[in-house]
Amino acid sequence: MDDKLKQNIALFGGWLSAVLLFLGTLNVKFEWFNQESIDAFVVVLIAAVPFFLIIYGVWKNTYLVRKRAKEQERLLKHRGLK
């Protein structure tokens, strides 16, 4: 899953680069929309992927947050498994 997400982000970065080149051929210039800003945006997206995956894992595996998880923890304690 992580590999597919990185591929999609790289595809999006490539798409932004293609838009930049297309607009450049039409002589449309944006000071803030250049190859460096696109590369920086892709790096931020790639860095955000593991961050959100970890946050999701913590959310799913914490017994303090969700009502269903609290019930599961209570049952595990009742059965002596925790």
PDB file of C-alpha atoms in Angstrom:
ATOM      1  CA  MET A   1       0.000   0.000   0.000  1.00  0.00           C
ATOM      2  CA  ASP A   2       2.793   2.416   0.890  1.00  0.00           C
ATOM      3  CA  ASP A   3       4.488   1.781  -2.472  1.00  0.00           C
ATOM      4  CA  LYS A   4       1.279   2.445  -4.411  1.00  0.00           C
ATOM      5  CA  LEU A   5       0.732   5.688  -2.504  1.00  0.00           C
ATOM      6  CA  LYS A   6       4.266   6.849  -3.324  1.00  0.00           C
ATOM      7  CA  GLN A   7       3.674   6.003  -6.975  1.00  0.00           C
ATOM      8  CA  ASN A   8       0.461   8.042  -6.994  1.00  0.00           C
ATOM      9  CA  ILE A   9       2.216  11.006  -5.395  1.00  0.00           C
ATOM     10  CA  ALA A  10       5.013  10.787  -7.960  1.00  0.00           C
ATOM     11  CA  LEU A  11       2.368  10.634 -10.697  1.00  0.00           C
ATOM     12  CA  PHE A  12       0.762  13.779  -9.299  1.00  0.00           C
ATOM     13  CA  GLY A  13       4.156  15.512  -9.208  1.00  0.00           C
ATOM     14  CA  GLY A  14       4.759  14.483 -12.807  1.00  0.00           C
ATOM     15  CA  TRP A  15       1.357  15.834 -13.759  1.00  0.00           C
ATOM     16  CA  LEU A  16       2.181  19.168 -12.112  1.00  0.00           C
ATOM     17  CA  SER A  17       5.474  19.243 -14.027  1.00  0.00           C
ATOM     18  CA  ALA A  18       3.633  18.587 -17.284  1.00  0.00           C
ATOM     19  CA  VAL A  19       1.230  21.440 -16.540  1.00  0.00           C
ATOM     20  CA  LEU A  20       4.207  23.703 -15.824  1.00  0.00           C
ATOM     21  CA  LEU A  21       5.820  22.807 -19.154  1.00  0.00           C
ATOM     22  CA  PHE A  22       2.544  23.237 -21.031  1.00  0.00           C
ATOM     23  CA  LEU A  23       1.940  26.653 -19.509  1.00  0.00           C
ATOM     24  CA  GLY A  24       5.549  27.579 -20.282  1.00  0.00           C
ATOM     25  CA  THR A  25       4.991  26.858 -23.980  1.00  0.00           C
ATOM     26  CA  LEU A  26       1.988  29.200 -23.878  1.00  0.00           C
ATOM     27  CA  ASN A  27       4.241  31.839 -22.264  1.00  0.00           C
ATOM     28  CA  VAL A  28       2.185  31.790 -19.060  1.00  0.00           C
ATOM     29  CA  LYS A  29       4.528  32.328 -16.127  1.00  0.00           C
ATOM     30  CA  PHE A  30       3.903  31.938 -12.413  1.00  0.00           C
ATOM     31  CA  GLU A  31       6.697  33.005 -10.100  1.00  0.00           C
ATOM     32  CA  TRP A  32       5.645  30.586  -7.374  1.00  0.00           C
ATOM     33  CA  PHE A  33       4.857  27.653  -9.707  1.00  0.00           C
ATOM     34  CA  ASN A  34       8.233  26.332 -10.816  1.00  0.00           C
ATOM     35  CA  GLN A  35      10.066  23.019 -10.817  1.00  0.00           C
ATOM     36  CA  GLU A  36      11.552  23.641  -7.372  1.00  0.00           C
ATOM     37  CA  SER A  37       8.143  24.319  -5.798  1.00  0.00           C
ATOM     38  CA  ILE A  38       6.715  21.189  -7.429  1.00  0.00           C
ATOM     39  CA  ASP A  39       9.635  19.094  -6.149  1.00  0.00           C
ATOM     40  CA  ALA A  40       9.221  20.552  -2.668  1.00  0.00           C
ATOM     41  CA  PHE A  41       5.494  19.782  -2.721  1.00  0.00           C
ATOM     42  CA  VAL A  42       6.154  16.173  -3.758  1.00  0.00           C
ATOM     43  CA  VAL A  43       8.732  15.792  -0.966  1.00  0.00           C
ATOM     44  CA  VAL A  44       6.198  17.090   1.567  1.00  0.00           C
ATOM     45  CA  LEU A  45       3.577  14.640   0.295  1.00  0.00           C
ATOM     46  CA  ILE A  46       6.000  11.716   0.449  1.00  0.00           C
ATOM     47  CA  ALA A  47       7.003  12.699   4.000  1.00  0.00           C
ATOM     48  CA  ALA A  48       3.338  12.976   4.998  1.00  0.00           C
ATOM     49  CA  VAL A  49       2.532   9.409   3.893  1.00  0.00           C
ATOM     50  CA  PRO A  50       4.361   7.603   6.731  1.00  0.00           C
ATOM     51  CA  PHE A  51       3.203  10.247   9.206  1.00  0.00           C
ATOM     52  CA  PHE A  52      -0.476   9.650   8.456  1.00  0.00           C
ATOM     53  CA  LEU A  53      -0.006   5.880   8.309  1.00  0.00           C
ATOM     54  CA  ILE A  54       1.517   5.968  11.794  1.00  0.00           C
ATOM     55  CA  ILE A  55      -1.214   8.273  13.112  1.00  0.00           C
ATOM     56  CA  TYR A  56      -3.838   5.905  11.683  1.00  0.00           C
ATOM     57  CA  GLY A  57      -2.130   2.915  13.306  1.00  0.00           C
ATOM     58  CA  VAL A  58      -2.007   4.631  16.668  1.00  0.00           C
ATOM     59  CA  TRP A  59      -5.669   5.630  16.335  1.00  0.00           C
ATOM     60  CA  LYS A  60      -6.762   2.081  15.478  1.00  0.00           C
ATOM     61  CA  ASN A  61      -4.680   0.436  18.219  1.00  0.00           C
ATOM     62  CA  THR A  62      -5.473   2.757  21.116  1.00  0.00           C
ATOM     63  CA  TYR A  63      -8.101   1.702  23.613  1.00  0.00           C
ATOM     64  CA  LEU A  64      -8.694   5.241  24.862  1.00  0.00           C
ATOM     65  CA  VAL A  65     -10.209   6.881  21.819  1.00  0.00           C
ATOM     66  CA  ARG A  66     -13.074   4.959  20.277  1.00  0.00           C
ATOM     67  CA  LYS A  67     -16.125   3.545  22.013  1.00  0.00           C
ATOM     68  CA  ARG A  68     -15.721   0.199  20.228  1.00  0.00           C
ATOM     69  CA  ALA A  69     -12.100  -0.043  21.365  1.00  0.00           C
ATOM     70  CA  LYS A  70     -13.085   0.654  24.970  1.00  0.00           C
ATOM     71  CA  GLU A  71     -15.612  -2.181  24.799  1.00  0.00           C
ATOM     72  CA  GLN A  72     -12.987  -4.484  23.293  1.00  0.00           C
ATOM     73  CA  GLU A  73     -10.548  -3.622  26.097  1.00  0.00           C
ATOM     74  CA  ARG A  74     -13.219  -4.351  28.706  1.00  0.00           C
ATOM     75  CA  LEU A  75     -13.896  -7.770  27.161  1.00  0.00           C
ATOM     76  CA  LEU A  76     -10.178  -8.583  26.995  1.00  0.00           C
ATOM     77  CA  LYS A  77      -9.799  -7.735  30.676  1.00  0.00           C
ATOM     78  CA  HIS A  78     -12.894  -9.768  31.535  1.00  0.00           C
ATOM     79  CA  ARG A  79     -11.481 -12.816  29.739  1.00  0.00           C
ATOM     80  CA  GLY A  80      -8.056 -12.365  31.350  1.00  0.00           C
ATOM     81  CA  LEU A  81      -6.310 -11.744  28.062  1.00  0.00           C
ATOM     82  CA  LYS A  82      -5.041  -8.314  29.003  1.00  0.00           C
TER      83      LYS A  82
END
